[in-house]
């Protein structure tokens, strides 16, 4: 039995030094020192020995066990240090690697134009207001001097919800909301969505307008012209000129359509301006006295001007976009070009 113990010792020490992972080492520990380990079993079978041999044998087995435990502990320290080292190596950071670029979003070109317009008018002392997109017929038409059977209603293909409720076809109704609530002086711009049953390369069923309204004592057509000239220069560049053509809107008198000198050819004539040198960008005029009366103002006391500009139209002209639908498809490859 002594030789057996010596054999176990040799094999166990061998297994211990051969173990290449902490896990393998634990297997060896179980195999020799576990409850059913070889050394444990042999100690238990000691009863077969004559009693005088037992103490010596017991001592031997204990010595072997101590030695084995010591060897296991030493090897375990070695192995766990090596494993830790390997883990750290795998985790190491290469601080010389170039960083990964964070993709930055940009504001939608429509939002950019709205923001630029707001800033231009805020600098002139205007307030920014908003109105509802679902609107009463009264505000969208009647109060703006467009009675139910008026042919001017045909200018706008309107989405009706009920007989007197609709999706606003213009931002002009915001004028009425503001004048109903406030006394002059009034100086506002009102950006927002508008809706018309119309769809092709230059029309979208939903698009954006920005309405402007100024009412005070002594406001004249010259104020309107000067304001729009300044706006055009700030929006399209200092060389930009404007031109007013007589027009008709039911809520302004007189009314004008306003052109800016072509921002592509600077007025020489090109494809974008159909060789005219001018681009139409907005409608404007002096607020019709009937509109002022409807909101309880006295046209003998105060006068005003108003204008309405299409946001998508400005974006298309400014960025050379030839199809309005590109603005609403939200293809990131398209939008990425408009870094702010
Ligand atoms: N609301 C008009 C439209 O959508 C645009 C407009 C024209 C607005 C003249 C105005 C204005 O305030 O004075 O066609």
XYZ file of C-alpha atoms and ligand atoms in Angstrom:
354
model
C 0.000 0.000 0.000
C 2.909 2.361 0.628
C 4.098 2.001 -2.932
C 0.552 2.697 -4.062
C 0.642 5.950 -2.100
C 3.942 6.867 -3.704
C 2.466 6.172 -7.154
C -0.567 8.320 -6.408
C 1.722 11.098 -5.223
C 3.816 10.982 -8.397
C 0.748 10.901 -10.627
C -0.955 13.693 -8.672
C 2.083 15.994 -8.759
C 2.413 15.262 -12.461
C -1.257 16.143 -13.061
C -0.805 19.297 -11.030
C 2.117 20.563 -13.069
C 0.501 19.479 -16.327
C -2.727 21.411 -15.665
C -2.823 24.368 -17.995
C -5.972 26.023 -16.644
C -7.487 26.566 -13.199
C -10.317 24.306 -14.311
C -7.981 21.420 -15.145
C -6.277 21.941 -11.820
C -9.581 21.634 -10.008
C -10.283 18.391 -11.822
C -6.953 17.050 -10.562
C -7.796 18.181 -7.028
C -11.078 16.286 -7.140
C -9.437 13.219 -8.648
C -6.870 12.862 -5.828
C -8.146 14.774 -2.824
C -11.913 14.840 -3.366
C -14.398 12.821 -1.302
C -13.917 9.904 -3.658
C -10.396 10.916 -4.583
C -7.685 8.285 -4.846
C -5.811 9.461 -1.767
C -8.986 9.771 0.285
C -10.031 6.228 -0.620
C -6.703 4.731 0.221
C -6.756 6.427 3.617
C -10.158 4.929 4.272
C -8.964 1.426 3.380
C -6.297 1.721 6.079
C -8.379 -0.673 8.215
C -7.035 -3.557 6.163
C -3.524 -2.954 7.551
C -2.262 -4.593 10.720
C -2.818 -2.112 13.565
C 0.900 -1.489 14.258
C 1.394 -0.288 10.679
C -1.508 2.110 10.713
C 0.078 5.143 12.454
C 3.016 5.221 10.069
C 0.785 4.754 7.076
C -1.577 7.467 8.262
C 1.338 9.835 8.728
C 2.581 9.075 5.221
C -0.777 9.736 3.632
C -1.142 13.007 5.544
C 2.278 14.139 4.469
C 1.503 13.333 0.868
C -1.782 15.186 1.146
C -0.105 18.286 2.610
C 2.496 18.209 -0.100
C -0.156 17.843 -2.778
C -2.242 20.666 -1.381
C 0.769 22.926 -1.319
C 1.594 22.037 -4.925
C -1.997 22.658 -5.992
C -2.056 26.054 -4.309
C 1.207 27.149 -5.909
C 0.073 25.993 -9.329
C -3.278 27.700 -8.887
C -1.602 31.024 -8.183
C 0.525 30.633 -11.287
C -2.402 29.697 -13.484
C -4.782 32.384 -12.285
C -2.077 35.028 -12.700
C -1.515 33.806 -16.272
C -5.254 33.793 -17.002
C -5.638 37.296 -15.614
C -2.730 38.474 -17.715
C -4.285 36.947 -20.826
C -7.648 38.578 -20.089
C -6.018 41.965 -19.669
C -4.113 41.567 -22.922
C -7.353 40.794 -24.741
C -8.978 43.881 -23.261
C -6.198 46.271 -24.020
C -7.093 49.620 -25.621
C -5.180 50.927 -28.567
C -5.305 54.650 -27.911
C -3.566 55.357 -31.208
C -6.561 54.076 -33.246
C -8.464 56.883 -35.000
C -11.834 57.561 -33.312
C -15.146 56.494 -34.791
C -16.993 59.454 -36.217
C -20.388 60.197 -34.670
C -22.915 60.777 -37.437
C -24.508 64.183 -36.897
C -28.034 64.910 -37.997
C -29.001 68.125 -39.743
C -32.165 70.174 -39.686
C -34.597 69.540 -42.522
C -34.239 72.224 -45.234
C -37.875 73.264 -44.659
C -37.141 73.752 -40.950
C -33.994 75.685 -41.840
C -35.912 78.096 -44.075
C -38.607 78.591 -41.414
C -35.949 79.250 -38.767
C -34.085 81.718 -40.995
C -37.322 83.564 -41.763
C -38.252 83.737 -38.074
C -34.862 85.205 -37.210
C -35.052 87.809 -39.997
C -38.440 89.027 -38.758
C -37.634 88.750 -35.056
C -34.719 91.099 -35.728
C -37.285 93.561 -37.074
C -39.347 93.254 -33.901
C -41.966 90.748 -35.076
C -43.583 88.183 -32.809
C -43.862 84.517 -33.853
C -47.355 83.045 -33.497
C -49.038 79.798 -34.510
C -52.597 78.854 -35.334
C -54.614 75.627 -35.689
C -54.268 73.361 -38.740
C -57.876 72.213 -38.437
C -59.770 75.417 -38.996
C -63.276 76.836 -39.209
C -64.505 77.923 -42.629
C -65.060 81.320 -41.006
C -61.350 81.906 -40.315
C -59.987 80.275 -43.470
C -62.430 82.061 -45.798
C -65.271 84.216 -44.519
C -63.384 86.542 -42.216
C -60.824 86.915 -44.986
C -63.502 88.382 -47.206
C -64.222 85.139 -49.081
C -67.967 84.458 -48.637
C -69.387 80.948 -49.275
C -70.125 81.298 -52.971
C -67.198 83.517 -53.805
C -65.258 82.286 -56.878
C -61.965 82.992 -55.060
C -62.555 79.749 -53.153
C -61.622 77.931 -56.345
C -58.081 79.276 -56.032
C -57.516 76.733 -53.282
C -58.538 73.060 -53.516
C -59.601 72.659 -49.920
C -59.913 69.491 -47.829
C -63.248 69.863 -46.034
C -63.905 67.837 -42.886
C -67.506 68.964 -42.397
C -69.407 71.768 -44.050
C -67.770 74.398 -41.880
C -64.608 72.634 -40.702
C -61.550 72.137 -42.906
C -57.780 71.663 -43.080
C -56.542 75.208 -43.463
C -55.527 75.936 -47.047
C -53.416 78.946 -46.076
C -51.855 80.523 -42.985
C -53.892 83.716 -43.498
C -56.546 82.661 -40.904
C -53.889 83.216 -38.230
C -54.221 86.947 -39.059
C -57.840 86.823 -37.894
C -57.058 84.911 -34.674
C -54.391 87.446 -33.764
C -56.510 90.514 -34.572
C -59.486 89.113 -32.636
C -57.331 88.778 -29.534
C -55.054 91.800 -29.801
C -55.314 95.503 -30.390
C -52.904 97.261 -32.783
C -49.975 97.720 -33.063
C -49.536 94.201 -34.467
C -46.393 92.780 -35.971
C -46.426 88.991 -36.379
C -45.173 86.153 -38.547
C -46.988 82.808 -38.429
C -45.259 79.750 -39.892
C -47.095 76.449 -40.272
C -48.489 73.596 -42.333
C -51.254 74.111 -44.887
C -53.208 71.586 -46.960
C -54.536 71.478 -50.509
C -55.825 68.663 -52.725
C -53.014 69.073 -55.205
C -49.989 66.915 -56.041
C -47.289 67.150 -58.727
C -43.604 68.167 -59.013
C -44.300 71.627 -57.604
C -47.374 70.917 -55.434
C -47.753 68.790 -52.330
C -51.017 68.091 -50.425
C -49.240 69.353 -47.296
C -46.778 72.212 -47.454
C -45.679 75.174 -45.362
C -46.407 78.864 -45.487
C -45.297 81.817 -43.436
C -47.837 84.561 -42.953
C -46.880 88.103 -42.072
C -49.146 90.826 -40.680
C -48.514 94.393 -39.586
C -51.329 96.692 -38.397
C -50.765 100.111 -36.883
C -51.536 103.766 -37.403
C -50.170 105.053 -40.704
C -48.903 101.783 -42.234
C -48.462 102.253 -45.996
C -47.615 100.260 -49.082
C -44.079 101.687 -48.833
C -43.678 99.906 -45.477
C -44.684 96.644 -47.147
C -42.237 97.150 -49.978
C -39.333 98.087 -47.717
C -39.985 95.120 -45.432
C -40.086 92.629 -48.290
C -36.953 94.134 -49.876
C -35.064 93.639 -46.605
C -36.418 90.107 -46.224
C -35.358 89.174 -49.782
C -31.834 90.498 -49.242
C -31.395 88.633 -45.979
C -32.876 85.381 -47.315
C -31.366 85.273 -50.809
C -28.326 87.577 -50.592
C -27.594 91.345 -50.534
C -27.763 91.757 -54.331
C -31.357 90.495 -54.504
C -33.940 92.846 -56.009
C -37.708 92.599 -55.714
C -40.496 93.435 -58.117
C -44.200 93.861 -57.336
C -46.871 92.971 -59.888
C -50.534 93.920 -59.410
C -52.605 90.906 -58.403
C -55.746 89.933 -56.570
C -56.363 88.432 -53.148
C -59.758 88.822 -51.512
C -58.298 89.948 -48.187
C -55.893 92.601 -49.499
C -56.493 95.767 -51.504
C -54.407 96.576 -53.390
C -52.736 93.163 -53.811
C -49.423 92.243 -55.354
C -47.437 89.258 -56.391
C -43.821 89.633 -55.419
C -40.855 88.402 -57.451
C -37.187 88.271 -56.489
C -34.380 88.597 -59.024
C -33.361 85.082 -60.032
C -30.911 83.752 -57.467
C -29.320 81.435 -60.047
C -28.599 83.846 -62.939
C -28.891 87.100 -60.946
C -31.464 88.401 -63.400
C -29.815 87.567 -66.749
C -32.285 84.806 -67.571
C -31.825 81.039 -67.175
C -33.733 77.761 -67.113
C -34.863 78.152 -63.484
C -36.493 81.565 -64.091
C -37.698 80.600 -67.601
C -35.454 83.334 -69.017
C -37.393 86.085 -67.250
C -34.737 86.893 -64.641
C -37.429 86.846 -61.940
C -38.845 84.257 -59.555
C -42.260 84.604 -57.938
C -42.052 83.942 -54.208
C -44.988 85.456 -52.372
C -48.341 87.200 -52.295
C -48.911 90.425 -50.384
C -51.009 93.547 -50.099
C -52.658 96.131 -47.854
C -55.154 94.494 -45.497
C -58.633 94.996 -46.993
C -60.679 97.423 -44.808
C -63.490 94.832 -44.734
C -61.156 92.417 -42.947
C -60.271 95.083 -40.397
C -63.967 95.802 -39.810
C -64.699 92.071 -39.311
C -62.305 91.934 -36.337
C -63.606 95.185 -34.893
C -60.829 97.528 -35.986
C -61.565 100.990 -37.402
C -60.008 101.304 -40.892
C -60.047 105.078 -40.484
C -57.751 104.662 -37.472
C -55.382 101.872 -38.496
C -54.085 100.305 -41.696
C -51.989 97.236 -42.304
C -50.107 95.073 -44.740
C -49.928 91.302 -45.020
C -47.956 88.739 -46.955
C -47.838 84.977 -47.369
C -44.811 83.057 -48.564
C -44.420 79.395 -49.525
C -41.602 77.717 -47.591
C -41.012 74.798 -49.967
C -40.905 77.198 -52.881
C -38.176 79.228 -51.156
C -36.254 76.047 -50.284
C -36.493 74.786 -53.873
C -35.230 78.091 -55.251
C -32.514 78.548 -52.688
C -31.143 74.998 -52.995
C -31.948 74.308 -56.661
C -34.398 71.451 -55.910
C -36.590 70.603 -58.910
C -39.145 68.239 -57.349
C -41.069 69.189 -54.192
C -41.569 65.514 -53.306
C -37.843 65.170 -52.536
C -38.514 67.345 -49.507
C -40.992 64.846 -48.064
C -39.478 61.470 -48.975
C -36.902 61.920 -46.205
C -34.179 60.030 -48.017
C -31.161 60.596 -45.794
C -28.824 60.829 -48.825
C -30.843 63.825 -49.978
C -31.227 65.449 -46.563
C -27.523 65.058 -45.666
C -26.654 67.719 -48.226
C -28.275 70.451 -46.143
C -25.815 70.812 -43.298
C -26.722 73.768 -41.179
N -52.847 83.139 -48.480
C -52.370 83.380 -49.831
C -52.248 82.049 -50.564
O -52.127 81.067 -49.939
C -51.065 84.080 -49.825
C -51.213 85.491 -49.370
C -51.422 86.502 -50.294
C -51.151 85.829 -48.055
C -51.539 87.806 -49.929
C -51.310 87.156 -47.641
C -51.488 88.143 -48.614
O -51.259 87.539 -46.370
O -51.595 89.442 -48.208
O -52.270 82.040 -51.758
